Coordinates of C-alpha atoms and ligand atoms in Angstrom, one line a residue:
M1 CA 82.8 105.5 84.2
N2 CA 86.6 104.7 86.1
P3 CA 88.8 101.6 85.7
E4 CA 90.0 100.5 89.3
E5 CA 92.7 97.9 90.3
F6 CA 90.9 97.3 93.2
P7 CA 90.1 93.5 94.8
A8 CA 86.1 93.9 95.3
L9 CA 83.2 93.8 93.5
G10 CA 81.2 95.1 96.1
V11 CA 81.2 95.6 100.0
I12 CA 77.9 95.1 101.8
N13 CA 78.2 96.4 105.6
Y14 CA 75.5 94.3 107.6
T15 CA 75.1 97.5 110.4
T16 CA 73.6 100.1 112.2
R17 CA 71.6 101.9 109.5
H18 CA 70.9 102.0 106.3
L19 CA 73.1 104.0 103.3
G20 CA 74.0 104.2 99.6
P21 CA 74.6 102.4 97.9
V22 CA 77.9 104.6 96.8
I23 CA 81.1 103.9 94.8
R24 CA 83.5 104.4 97.4
D25 CA 87.7 103.9 96.2
G26 CA 85.9 102.8 93.0
I27 CA 84.0 100.3 94.9
P28 CA 80.2 99.8 95.2
Q29 CA 79.2 99.9 98.8
L30 CA 76.2 99.3 100.6
D31 CA 75.2 99.7 104.1
I32 CA 72.3 97.5 105.2
H33 CA 70.5 98.3 108.4
M34 CA 70.2 94.2 109.4
S35 CA 72.1 94.9 113.3
H36 CA 70.7 96.1 116.6
T37 CA 74.2 97.0 117.6
T38 CA 77.7 97.7 116.0
R39 CA 79.7 94.8 117.9
D40 CA 77.0 92.6 116.0
G41 CA 77.6 94.3 112.7
F42 CA 79.6 92.6 109.7
T43 CA 81.0 93.4 106.5
E44 CA 80.5 90.9 103.3
V45 CA 83.5 91.5 100.2
W46 CA 82.4 90.2 96.7
P47 CA 86.1 89.6 95.3
A48 CA 86.9 91.1 92.2
Q49 CA 89.2 88.7 89.4
G50 CA 90.4 91.4 87.7
T51 CA 90.2 95.0 86.6
V52 CA 87.1 96.7 87.7
L53 CA 84.9 99.0 86.2
S54 CA 82.2 100.5 88.4
G55 CA 80.0 103.4 87.8
E56 CA 76.4 104.6 88.9
D57 CA 73.7 104.5 86.4
R58 CA 69.8 105.9 87.0
G59 CA 70.5 104.8 90.9
I60 CA 71.9 101.5 90.2
V61 CA 75.6 101.1 91.3
H62 CA 77.4 98.6 89.9
A63 CA 80.8 97.1 88.9
R64 CA 82.1 94.6 86.5
D65 CA 85.3 92.7 86.3
G66 CA 85.4 90.9 82.9
V67 CA 83.7 87.4 84.9
H68 CA 81.1 88.5 87.2
M69 CA 79.1 91.8 87.4
F70 CA 77.3 93.2 90.5
C71 CA 74.8 95.5 91.1
A72 CA 73.1 97.5 94.1
G73 CA 70.4 99.9 94.5
R74 CA 67.9 101.2 97.2
M75 CA 64.0 102.0 97.1
A76 CA 63.3 104.7 99.5
P77 CA 60.8 104.3 102.2
A78 CA 57.4 104.8 100.1
P79 CA 53.5 104.3 100.5
A80 CA 54.0 101.6 97.8
Y81 CA 56.7 100.0 95.9
V82 CA 55.2 98.3 93.2
K83 CA 56.4 101.0 90.5
T84 CA 60.1 101.8 92.4
A85 CA 60.6 98.2 92.7
R86 CA 59.7 97.6 88.8
D87 CA 62.3 100.1 87.8
A88 CA 65.1 99.9 90.3
Y89 CA 64.9 95.7 88.8
M90 CA 64.4 96.4 85.3
T91 CA 67.4 99.4 85.2
A92 CA 69.6 96.6 86.9
L93 CA 68.3 93.9 84.4
D94 CA 69.4 96.9 81.4
L95 CA 72.6 97.6 82.8
L96 CA 73.5 93.9 83.2
A97 CA 72.4 93.1 79.7
S98 CA 74.1 96.0 77.9
A99 CA 77.5 94.9 79.7
G100 CA 76.7 90.9 79.0
Y101 CA 76.3 89.8 82.0
T102 CA 73.0 88.1 81.3
D103 CA 72.8 85.9 84.0
V104 CA 71.9 86.7 87.6
F105 CA 72.4 84.1 89.9
R106 CA 72.0 85.5 93.0
V107 CA 70.2 88.3 94.6
W108 CA 69.6 89.5 98.1
N109 CA 66.7 91.6 99.2
V110 CA 66.7 93.3 102.1
I111 CA 62.9 94.7 102.8
G112 CA 61.8 97.4 105.5
R113 CA 58.4 96.7 107.5
I114 CA 58.3 93.8 105.2
N115 CA 55.0 92.2 107.0
D116 CA 53.0 95.6 107.0
D117 CA 50.5 96.9 105.0
N118 CA 51.6 99.6 102.4
A119 CA 48.9 102.5 102.1
E120 CA 46.8 100.8 99.5
G121 CA 46.7 97.5 102.4
L122 CA 48.4 95.1 100.3
E123 CA 51.5 93.7 102.5
I124 CA 55.1 95.6 101.6
Y125 CA 56.7 92.0 100.9
R126 CA 53.6 91.3 98.2
D127 CA 53.9 94.9 96.8
F128 CA 57.7 94.2 96.3
C129 CA 57.0 91.1 94.4
R130 CA 54.8 92.4 92.6
G131 CA 57.4 95.2 91.1
R132 CA 59.6 92.6 90.5
A133 CA 57.6 89.9 88.9
E134 CA 56.8 92.8 86.3
A135 CA 60.4 93.5 86.0
F136 CA 61.4 89.6 85.4
E137 CA 58.7 89.2 82.7
A138 CA 59.8 92.5 80.9
C139 CA 63.1 91.8 80.6
A140 CA 64.1 87.9 81.6
P141 CA 61.0 85.8 80.2
E142 CA 62.5 83.0 80.7
T143 CA 62.2 80.5 83.8
S144 CA 65.3 79.4 83.3
Q145 CA 66.9 82.9 84.2
I146 CA 64.8 83.5 87.4
P147 CA 67.7 83.7 90.4
A148 CA 68.6 82.2 93.6
A149 CA 67.6 84.8 96.0
S150 CA 66.8 85.5 99.5
G151 CA 63.9 88.0 100.6
V152 CA 64.1 88.8 104.1
G153 CA 63.1 91.8 106.7
A154 CA 65.9 94.5 107.4
L155 CA 65.5 96.9 110.9
G156 CA 65.2 100.1 109.2
E157 CA 62.6 101.3 106.4
G158 CA 63.1 100.7 102.9
I159 CA 64.3 98.5 100.3
S160 CA 67.7 97.6 99.6
F161 CA 68.7 94.7 97.2
Y162 CA 71.9 93.7 95.6
L163 CA 73.1 91.0 93.2
L164 CA 75.6 88.9 91.3
A165 CA 76.0 88.2 87.8
A166 CA 77.6 86.0 85.0
R167 CA 78.4 85.9 81.4
P168 CA 76.1 83.7 79.6
G169 CA 76.0 79.8 79.7
R170 CA 77.3 78.9 83.4
T171 CA 74.4 79.1 85.6
T172 CA 71.3 76.5 86.1
S173 CA 68.6 77.0 88.2
I174 CA 67.8 74.5 90.9
E175 CA 64.6 73.0 92.3
N176 CA 63.7 71.7 95.0
P177 CA 61.0 68.2 94.4
L178 CA 59.7 68.8 97.9
Q179 CA 58.9 72.7 97.3
V180 CA 56.6 74.2 94.6
P181 CA 58.8 77.2 92.6
A182 CA 58.0 80.2 94.2
Y183 CA 57.4 81.8 90.8
R184 CA 54.8 79.5 90.6
Y185 CA 52.8 79.7 94.2
P186 CA 49.1 80.4 94.0
V187 CA 47.7 83.8 94.3
R188 CA 47.2 83.6 98.0
Y189 CA 50.5 84.6 98.8
G190 CA 50.1 87.6 96.8
P191 CA 49.3 89.1 93.3
K192 CA 52.2 88.0 91.3
S193 CA 54.7 84.9 92.9
P194 CA 58.0 85.4 94.1
T195 CA 60.9 85.3 91.5
F196 CA 63.6 83.5 92.4
A197 CA 64.3 79.6 92.2
R198 CA 65.3 77.8 95.2
A199 CA 68.9 77.6 94.1
T200 CA 71.3 78.4 91.2
H201 CA 74.4 76.5 90.2
L202 CA 77.6 78.2 88.9
R203 CA 79.8 76.6 86.3
P204 CA 83.2 77.6 86.7
R205 CA 84.9 79.4 83.6
P206 CA 86.6 76.8 80.8
A207 CA 90.1 78.9 82.0
E208 CA 89.3 78.4 85.3
A209 CA 92.0 75.2 85.8
N210 CA 90.4 73.2 88.6
G211 CA 87.6 75.7 89.2
A212 CA 85.3 74.9 91.8
D213 CA 81.9 74.6 91.2
R214 CA 79.1 76.5 93.4
I215 CA 75.4 76.3 94.3
Y216 CA 74.2 79.3 95.5
V217 CA 71.1 78.2 98.0
S218 CA 68.2 80.5 98.4
G219 CA 66.9 81.7 101.6
T220 CA 65.3 78.0 102.7
A221 CA 62.5 78.0 105.3
A222 CA 59.7 75.3 106.4
I223 CA 57.5 75.4 103.7
R224 CA 56.5 72.3 101.8
G225 CA 54.6 72.6 98.8
H226 CA 53.4 76.0 99.3
E227 CA 52.7 75.9 102.5
S228 CA 54.6 77.4 105.9
L229 CA 54.3 74.3 108.7
H230 CA 55.5 73.9 112.4
I231 CA 53.7 77.0 112.9
G232 CA 54.8 78.4 116.1
D233 CA 57.6 75.9 116.6
V234 CA 61.3 77.2 116.0
E235 CA 62.7 74.2 116.5
A236 CA 60.7 71.8 113.8
Q237 CA 60.8 75.0 111.6
C238 CA 64.5 75.2 111.6
R239 CA 64.7 71.3 111.2
M240 CA 62.8 71.5 108.2
S241 CA 64.5 74.3 106.5
L242 CA 67.4 72.1 107.1
A243 CA 65.8 69.0 105.6
N244 CA 64.8 71.3 102.5
I245 CA 68.3 72.3 101.9
A246 CA 69.6 68.5 102.5
R247 CA 66.9 67.3 99.7
L248 CA 68.1 70.1 97.4
L249 CA 71.6 69.4 97.8
A250 CA 70.8 65.8 97.4
P251 CA 73.0 63.8 95.0
G252 CA 70.2 62.6 92.8
N253 CA 68.8 66.3 92.4
I254 CA 71.9 67.4 91.5
T255 CA 71.9 65.1 89.0
R256 CA 68.4 65.6 88.0
H257 CA 69.5 68.9 87.0
G258 CA 71.9 67.1 84.8
L259 CA 74.8 68.7 87.2
S260 CA 77.6 67.6 88.9
G261 CA 79.1 69.2 91.6
P262 CA 78.5 70.0 95.3
A263 CA 75.9 67.9 97.3
G264 CA 74.5 67.5 100.4
L265 CA 74.9 69.5 104.0
T266 CA 78.7 68.6 103.8
S267 CA 78.8 70.5 101.1
M268 CA 77.7 74.1 102.4
R269 CA 80.8 76.1 103.0
Q270 CA 78.9 79.1 104.3
A271 CA 75.4 79.5 105.9
R272 CA 73.3 82.7 106.9
V273 CA 70.7 82.2 109.4
Y274 CA 67.6 84.9 109.9
V275 CA 65.6 84.5 113.0
R276 CA 62.5 86.2 113.3
E277 CA 62.6 86.5 117.3
Q278 CA 66.1 87.2 119.0
A279 CA 65.3 84.9 122.0
D280 CA 65.4 82.0 119.6
I281 CA 69.0 82.6 118.3
P282 CA 70.8 80.0 121.0
L283 CA 68.7 77.4 119.9
V284 CA 69.0 78.0 116.2
R285 CA 72.6 78.4 116.5
R286 CA 73.0 74.8 118.6
L287 CA 70.5 73.5 115.9
C288 CA 72.7 74.8 112.7
H289 CA 76.0 74.3 114.1
E290 CA 74.9 70.1 114.5
A291 CA 73.9 70.3 111.1
F292 CA 77.0 71.7 109.1
P293 CA 80.2 70.6 109.1
A294 CA 82.6 72.8 111.6
A295 CA 84.0 74.6 108.8
T296 CA 81.1 75.9 107.8
D297 CA 81.1 80.0 108.2
I298 CA 77.5 80.6 109.7
S299 CA 76.3 84.1 110.9
F300 CA 72.7 84.8 112.3
L301 CA 70.5 87.7 111.8
N302 CA 67.8 88.9 113.8
V303 CA 65.2 90.5 111.3
D304 CA 61.6 89.3 110.3
L305 CA 61.1 87.3 107.4
C306 CA 58.4 87.4 104.3
R307 CA 55.6 85.5 105.2
R308 CA 54.4 86.2 109.4
E309 CA 54.3 82.9 110.6
L310 CA 58.0 81.7 109.4
L311 CA 60.5 82.3 112.8
V312 CA 63.9 81.4 110.3
E313 CA 65.1 81.1 107.0
I314 CA 69.0 79.7 106.2
E315 CA 70.7 80.4 102.8
G316 CA 74.2 79.5 102.2
I317 CA 76.4 78.5 99.6
A318 CA 77.7 75.1 98.5
H319 CA 81.1 74.1 96.7
D320 CA 83.3 71.3 96.4
Q321 CA 86.8 72.2 96.9
Ligands
LIG1 C1 59.9 80.9 100.6 O1 60.3 79.8 100.0 C2 60.6 81.8 101.6 O2 61.4 86.8 97.7 O3 62.9 86.2 97.2 C3 62.9 82.7 100.2 C4 63.9 83.5 99.7 C5 61.7 83.6 100.4 C6 63.9 84.2 98.7 C7 62.2 86.7 97.9 C8 61.7 84.9 99.4 C9 62.2 84.9 98.8 O4 58.6 81.6 99.8 C10 60.7 83.2 101.5

């Protein structure tokens, strides 16, 4: 454990191969295989707000700054993931709990061969969901502790994940009245439901004068109730994903959860858009640029999605200042 005066809690390179996670210069770094060429790659940096303590424990790389904690992990390509996914998540949840950062507010899962079957004939996404659900049931049994998440494909094999957590009392899970909570999907989508909330609201710390409320929006697709709609129509799926986010962030939905803070598609400051077919990116790009404010930072990635019929999925961060 080295105390380091560095400006980042975690660095994720969206790049042409998987690597890590490792600690480099005191900062957790994870390379994920999400880009076809280095030209398309980009780096995501989660800034620290104080002195960073970082380390590695049972394969999970982590860092904390007194306010937030970052964890990253990697599951090597395997015939089945249920056990490695459960172990990796249980380790991360255990590290967070022992350091006092109990409230996970955002998780990214990038899953190689996401729609292929594992050695037992279970789709790899469903296999992963089983292990993740078992870890949350064991370590964080309250539905209020379910984080916002994305679960998308990757270009390489194996599964990488990274997450952010806060000290207790700042997070609220948000659901969408148009969608069944993912953790209550019927069993036809897999033996264990996906463990994620549609969004998480993060309050500013009491010590933060004029701090902004933020909403971390999960990967959002053309799902109503629990069903995928507009099969084969990427434009309609994209419009419905945007409409789902608009409903999620509608003022009435925010107040229904007892919250104030950012509302509406106009509050989306960052968006990331996952597109299954490379050829669909120009159309999806145009629709997203029409829907979000000009200042929204939007990135596009060409990867598979967690249901074979889904062609597009959109996530982002909303804040009101
Ligand atoms: C859905 O609504 C689309 O498994 O963590 C979106 C966000 C999706 C997160 C996850 C999956 C996940 O079910 C898929």
